[in-house]
Coordinates of N, CA and C and ligand atoms in Angstrom, one line a residue:
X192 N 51.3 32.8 -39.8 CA 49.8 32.8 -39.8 C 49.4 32.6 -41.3
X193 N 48.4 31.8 -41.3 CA 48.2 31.1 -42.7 C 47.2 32.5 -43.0
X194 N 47.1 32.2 -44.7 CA 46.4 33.4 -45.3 C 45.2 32.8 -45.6
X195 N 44.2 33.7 -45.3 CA 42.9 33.3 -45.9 C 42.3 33.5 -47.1
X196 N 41.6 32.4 -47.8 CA 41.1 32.1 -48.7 C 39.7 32.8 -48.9
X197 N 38.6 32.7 -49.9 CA 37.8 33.0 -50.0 C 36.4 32.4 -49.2
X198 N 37.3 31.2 -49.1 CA 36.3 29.7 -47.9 C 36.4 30.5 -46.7
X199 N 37.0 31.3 -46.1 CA 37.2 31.8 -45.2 C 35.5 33.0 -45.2
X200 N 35.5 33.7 -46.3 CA 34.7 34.5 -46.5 C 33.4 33.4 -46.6
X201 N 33.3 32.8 -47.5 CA 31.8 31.8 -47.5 C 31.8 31.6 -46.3
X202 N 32.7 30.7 -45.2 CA 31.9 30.5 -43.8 C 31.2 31.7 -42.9
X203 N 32.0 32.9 -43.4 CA 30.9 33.9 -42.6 C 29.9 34.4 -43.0
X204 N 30.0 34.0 -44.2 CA 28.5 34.6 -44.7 C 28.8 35.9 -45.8
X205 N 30.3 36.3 -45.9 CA 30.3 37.3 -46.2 C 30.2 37.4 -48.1
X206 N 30.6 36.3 -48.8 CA 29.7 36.2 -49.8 C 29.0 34.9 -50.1
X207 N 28.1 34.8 -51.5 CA 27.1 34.1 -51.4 C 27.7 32.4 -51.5
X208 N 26.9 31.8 -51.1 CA 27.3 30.3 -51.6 C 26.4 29.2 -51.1
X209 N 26.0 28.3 -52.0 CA 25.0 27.7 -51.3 C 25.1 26.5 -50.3
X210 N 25.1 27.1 -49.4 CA 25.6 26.1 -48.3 C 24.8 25.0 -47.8
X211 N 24.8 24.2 -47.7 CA 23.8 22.9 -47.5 C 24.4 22.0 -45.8
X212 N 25.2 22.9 -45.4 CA 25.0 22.5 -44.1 C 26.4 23.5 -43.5
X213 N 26.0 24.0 -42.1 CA 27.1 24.8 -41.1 C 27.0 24.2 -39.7
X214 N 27.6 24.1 -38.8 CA 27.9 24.0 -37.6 C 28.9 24.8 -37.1
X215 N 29.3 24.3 -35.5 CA 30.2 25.1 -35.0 C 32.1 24.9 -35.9
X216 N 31.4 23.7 -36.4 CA 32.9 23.4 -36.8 C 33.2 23.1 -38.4
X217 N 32.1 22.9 -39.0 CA 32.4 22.3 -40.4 C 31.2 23.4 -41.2
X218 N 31.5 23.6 -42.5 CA 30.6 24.1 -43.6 C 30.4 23.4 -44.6
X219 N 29.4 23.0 -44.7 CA 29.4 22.4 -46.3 C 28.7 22.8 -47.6
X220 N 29.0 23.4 -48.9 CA 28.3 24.2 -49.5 C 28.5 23.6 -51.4
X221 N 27.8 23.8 -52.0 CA 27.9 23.5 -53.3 C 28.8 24.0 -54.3
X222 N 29.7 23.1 -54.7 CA 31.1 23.6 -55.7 C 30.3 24.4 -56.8
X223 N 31.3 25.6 -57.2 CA 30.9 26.5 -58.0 C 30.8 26.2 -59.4
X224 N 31.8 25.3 -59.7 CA 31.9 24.4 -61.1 C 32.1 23.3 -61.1
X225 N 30.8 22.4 -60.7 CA 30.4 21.0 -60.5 C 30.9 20.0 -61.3
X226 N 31.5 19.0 -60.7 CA 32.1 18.0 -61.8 C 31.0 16.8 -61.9
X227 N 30.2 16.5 -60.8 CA 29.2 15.3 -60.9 C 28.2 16.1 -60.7
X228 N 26.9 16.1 -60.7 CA 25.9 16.0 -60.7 C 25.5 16.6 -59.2
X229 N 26.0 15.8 -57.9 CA 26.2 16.3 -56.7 C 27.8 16.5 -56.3
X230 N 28.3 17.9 -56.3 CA 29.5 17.8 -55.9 C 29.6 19.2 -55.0
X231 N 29.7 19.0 -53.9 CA 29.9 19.6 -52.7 C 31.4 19.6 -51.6
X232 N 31.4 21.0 -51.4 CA 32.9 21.0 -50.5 C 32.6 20.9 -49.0
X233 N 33.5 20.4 -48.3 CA 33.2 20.1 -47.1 C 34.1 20.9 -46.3
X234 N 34.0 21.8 -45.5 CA 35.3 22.7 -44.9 C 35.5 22.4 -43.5
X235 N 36.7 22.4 -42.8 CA 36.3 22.7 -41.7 C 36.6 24.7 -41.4
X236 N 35.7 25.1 -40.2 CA 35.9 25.9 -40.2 C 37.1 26.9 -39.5
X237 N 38.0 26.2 -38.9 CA 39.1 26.5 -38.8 C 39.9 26.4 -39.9
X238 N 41.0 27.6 -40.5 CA 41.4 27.7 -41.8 C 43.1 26.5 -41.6
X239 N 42.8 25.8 -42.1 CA 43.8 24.6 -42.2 C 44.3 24.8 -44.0
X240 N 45.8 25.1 -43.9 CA 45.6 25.5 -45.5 C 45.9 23.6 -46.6
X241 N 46.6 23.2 -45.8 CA 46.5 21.8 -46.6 C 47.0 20.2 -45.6
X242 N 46.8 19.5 -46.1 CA 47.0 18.4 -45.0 C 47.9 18.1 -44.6
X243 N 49.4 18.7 -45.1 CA 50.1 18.9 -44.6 C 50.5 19.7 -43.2
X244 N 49.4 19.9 -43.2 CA 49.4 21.1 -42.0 C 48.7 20.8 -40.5
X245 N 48.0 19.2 -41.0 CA 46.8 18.9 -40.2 C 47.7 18.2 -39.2
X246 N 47.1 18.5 -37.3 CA 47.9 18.1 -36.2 C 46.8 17.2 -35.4
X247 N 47.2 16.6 -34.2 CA 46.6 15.9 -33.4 C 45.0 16.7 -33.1
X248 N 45.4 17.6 -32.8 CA 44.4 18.6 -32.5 C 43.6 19.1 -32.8
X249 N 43.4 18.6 -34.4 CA 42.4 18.3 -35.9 C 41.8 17.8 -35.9
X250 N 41.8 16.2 -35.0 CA 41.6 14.8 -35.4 C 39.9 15.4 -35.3
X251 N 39.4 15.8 -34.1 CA 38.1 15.5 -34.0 C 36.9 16.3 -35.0
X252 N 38.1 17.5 -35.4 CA 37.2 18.0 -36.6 C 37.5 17.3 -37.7
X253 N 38.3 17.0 -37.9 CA 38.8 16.6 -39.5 C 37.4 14.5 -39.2
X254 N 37.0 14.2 -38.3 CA 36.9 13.2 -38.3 C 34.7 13.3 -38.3
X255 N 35.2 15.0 -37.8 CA 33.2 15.3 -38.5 C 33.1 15.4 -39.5
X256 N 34.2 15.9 -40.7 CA 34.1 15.9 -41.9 C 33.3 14.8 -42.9
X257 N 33.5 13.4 -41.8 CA 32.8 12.3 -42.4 C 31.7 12.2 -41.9
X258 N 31.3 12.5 -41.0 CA 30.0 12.4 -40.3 C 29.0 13.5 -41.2
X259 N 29.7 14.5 -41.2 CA 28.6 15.0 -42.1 C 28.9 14.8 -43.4
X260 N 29.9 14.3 -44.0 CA 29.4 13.9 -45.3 C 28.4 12.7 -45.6
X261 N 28.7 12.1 -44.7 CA 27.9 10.6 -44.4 C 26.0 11.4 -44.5
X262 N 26.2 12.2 -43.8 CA 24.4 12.6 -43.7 C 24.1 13.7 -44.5
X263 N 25.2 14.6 -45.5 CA 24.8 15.0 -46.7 C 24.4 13.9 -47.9
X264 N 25.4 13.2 -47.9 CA 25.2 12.0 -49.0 C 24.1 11.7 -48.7
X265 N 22.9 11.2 -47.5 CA 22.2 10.4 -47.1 C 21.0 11.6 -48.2
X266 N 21.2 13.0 -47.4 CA 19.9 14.1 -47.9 C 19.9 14.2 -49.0
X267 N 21.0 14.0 -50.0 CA 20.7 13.9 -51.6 C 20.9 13.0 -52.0
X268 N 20.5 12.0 -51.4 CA 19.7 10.7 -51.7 C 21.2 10.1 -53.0
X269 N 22.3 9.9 -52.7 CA 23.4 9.1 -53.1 C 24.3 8.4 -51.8
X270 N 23.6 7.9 -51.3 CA 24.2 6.6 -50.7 C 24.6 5.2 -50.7
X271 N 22.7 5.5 -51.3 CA 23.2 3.7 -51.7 C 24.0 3.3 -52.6
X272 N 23.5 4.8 -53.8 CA 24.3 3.9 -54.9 C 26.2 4.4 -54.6
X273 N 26.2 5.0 -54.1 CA 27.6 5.5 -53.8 C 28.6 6.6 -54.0
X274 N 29.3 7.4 -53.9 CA 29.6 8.5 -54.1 C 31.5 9.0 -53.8
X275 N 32.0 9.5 -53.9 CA 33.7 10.1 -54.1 C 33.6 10.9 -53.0
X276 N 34.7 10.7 -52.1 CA 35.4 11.9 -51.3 C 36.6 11.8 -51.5
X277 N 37.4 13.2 -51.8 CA 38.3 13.6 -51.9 C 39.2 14.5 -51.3
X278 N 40.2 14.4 -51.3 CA 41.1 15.7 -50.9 C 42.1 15.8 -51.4
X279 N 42.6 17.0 -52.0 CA 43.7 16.8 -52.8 C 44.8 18.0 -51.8
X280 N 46.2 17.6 -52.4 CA 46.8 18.4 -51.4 C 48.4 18.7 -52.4
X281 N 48.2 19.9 -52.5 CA 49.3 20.6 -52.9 C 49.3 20.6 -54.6
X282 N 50.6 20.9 -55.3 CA 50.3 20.9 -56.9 C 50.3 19.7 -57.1
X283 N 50.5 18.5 -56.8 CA 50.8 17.2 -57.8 C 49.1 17.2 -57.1
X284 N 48.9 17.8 -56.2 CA 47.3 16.5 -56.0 C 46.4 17.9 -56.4
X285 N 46.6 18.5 -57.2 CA 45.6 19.6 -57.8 C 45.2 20.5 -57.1
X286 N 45.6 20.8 -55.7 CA 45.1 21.5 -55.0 C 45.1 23.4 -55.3
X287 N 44.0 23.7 -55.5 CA 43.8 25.3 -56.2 C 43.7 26.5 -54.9
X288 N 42.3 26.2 -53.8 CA 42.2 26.4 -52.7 C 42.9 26.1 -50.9
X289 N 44.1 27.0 -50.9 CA 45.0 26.3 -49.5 C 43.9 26.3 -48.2
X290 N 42.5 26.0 -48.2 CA 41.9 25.7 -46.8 C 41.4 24.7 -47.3
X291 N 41.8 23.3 -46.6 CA 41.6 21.9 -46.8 C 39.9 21.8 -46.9
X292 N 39.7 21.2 -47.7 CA 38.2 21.0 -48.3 C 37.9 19.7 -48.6
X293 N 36.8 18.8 -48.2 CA 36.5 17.3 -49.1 C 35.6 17.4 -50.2
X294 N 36.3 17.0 -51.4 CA 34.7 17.0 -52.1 C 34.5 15.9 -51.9
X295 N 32.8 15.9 -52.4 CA 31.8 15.1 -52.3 C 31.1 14.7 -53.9
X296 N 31.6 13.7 -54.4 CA 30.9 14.0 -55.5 C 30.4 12.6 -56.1
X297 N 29.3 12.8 -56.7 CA 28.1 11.4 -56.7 C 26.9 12.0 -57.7
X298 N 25.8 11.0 -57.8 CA 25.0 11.4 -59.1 C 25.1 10.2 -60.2
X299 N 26.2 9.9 -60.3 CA 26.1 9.2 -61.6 C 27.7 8.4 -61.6
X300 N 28.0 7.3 -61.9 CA 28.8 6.4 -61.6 C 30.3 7.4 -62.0
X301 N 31.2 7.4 -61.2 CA 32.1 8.1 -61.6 C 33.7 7.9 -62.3
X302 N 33.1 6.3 -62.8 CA 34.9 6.3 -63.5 C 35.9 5.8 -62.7
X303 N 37.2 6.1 -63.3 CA 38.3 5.4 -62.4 C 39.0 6.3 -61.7
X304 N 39.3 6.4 -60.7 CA 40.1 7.4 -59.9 C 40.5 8.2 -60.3
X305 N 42.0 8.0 -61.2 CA 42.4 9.2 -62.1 C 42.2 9.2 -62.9
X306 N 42.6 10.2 -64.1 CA 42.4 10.8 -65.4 C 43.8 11.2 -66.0
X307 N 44.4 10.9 -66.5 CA 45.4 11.7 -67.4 C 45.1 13.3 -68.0
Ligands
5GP1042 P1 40.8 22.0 -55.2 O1 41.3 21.9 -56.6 O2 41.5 23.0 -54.3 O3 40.8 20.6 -54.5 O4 39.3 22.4 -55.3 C1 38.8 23.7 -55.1 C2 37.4 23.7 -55.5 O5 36.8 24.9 -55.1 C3 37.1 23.6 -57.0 O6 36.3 22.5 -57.3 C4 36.4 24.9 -57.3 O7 35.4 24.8 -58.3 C5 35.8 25.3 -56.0 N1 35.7 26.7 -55.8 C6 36.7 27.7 -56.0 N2 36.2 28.9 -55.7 C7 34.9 28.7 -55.3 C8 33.9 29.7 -54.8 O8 34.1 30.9 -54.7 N3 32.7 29.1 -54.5 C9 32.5 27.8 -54.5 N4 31.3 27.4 -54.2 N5 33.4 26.9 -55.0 C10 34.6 27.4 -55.3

């Protein structure tokens, strides 16, 4: 049984976070230490600790992940000009939080993929 994270606690409500969108299946809420301008985490609400982990039986949540990012991006008005989703997974891909998360991050042109 996977162990829960704090993401676990934001989706219930049980502490604060500002969340900018919930459903039956996905949460989406504003990163605590913003890298762009708009950078937002995308969860699903089943605790999936990394993509390693992700099964057939994910596909249809893991595939709202973009649907609602698609219409977050739209509500803070970074679409046209364009915006970063991400997922990082495990230590080489920076991963801090084990419940798979997409950021979303946009605002202002963002550079080249990685960083040294
Ligand atoms: P990772 O490195 O796992 O891909 O990203 C984890 C992200 O979660 C980081 O960008 C970090 O700032 C964010 N984060 C960690 N703890 C919290 C929290 O308690 N609330 C919010 N809103 N974001 C968090």
């Amino acid at each position: 049984m996977a162990e829960e994270t704090i993401f676990s606690k934001i989706i219930r409500g049980e502490i604060p976070a500002n969340i900018v969108f919930q459903d039956e299946t996905v949460t989406a809420f504003r990163d605590i230490s913003p890298q762009a301008p708009t950078h937002i985490l995308i969860i699903p609400n089943k605790l999936i600790p990394t993509v390693n982990d992700v099964t057939a039986e994910d596909e249809q949540v893991l595939g709202h992940l973009f649907v609602v990012a698609a219409k977050i991006a739209q509500q803070e008005g970074i679409a046209e000009d364009g915006y970063r989703l991400v997922m990082n997974c495990n230590k080489h891909g920076g991963q801090e939080v084990f419940h798979i998360h997409m950021h979303l991050l946009g605002g202002k042109p963002l550079g080249p993929l990685l960083s040294q």
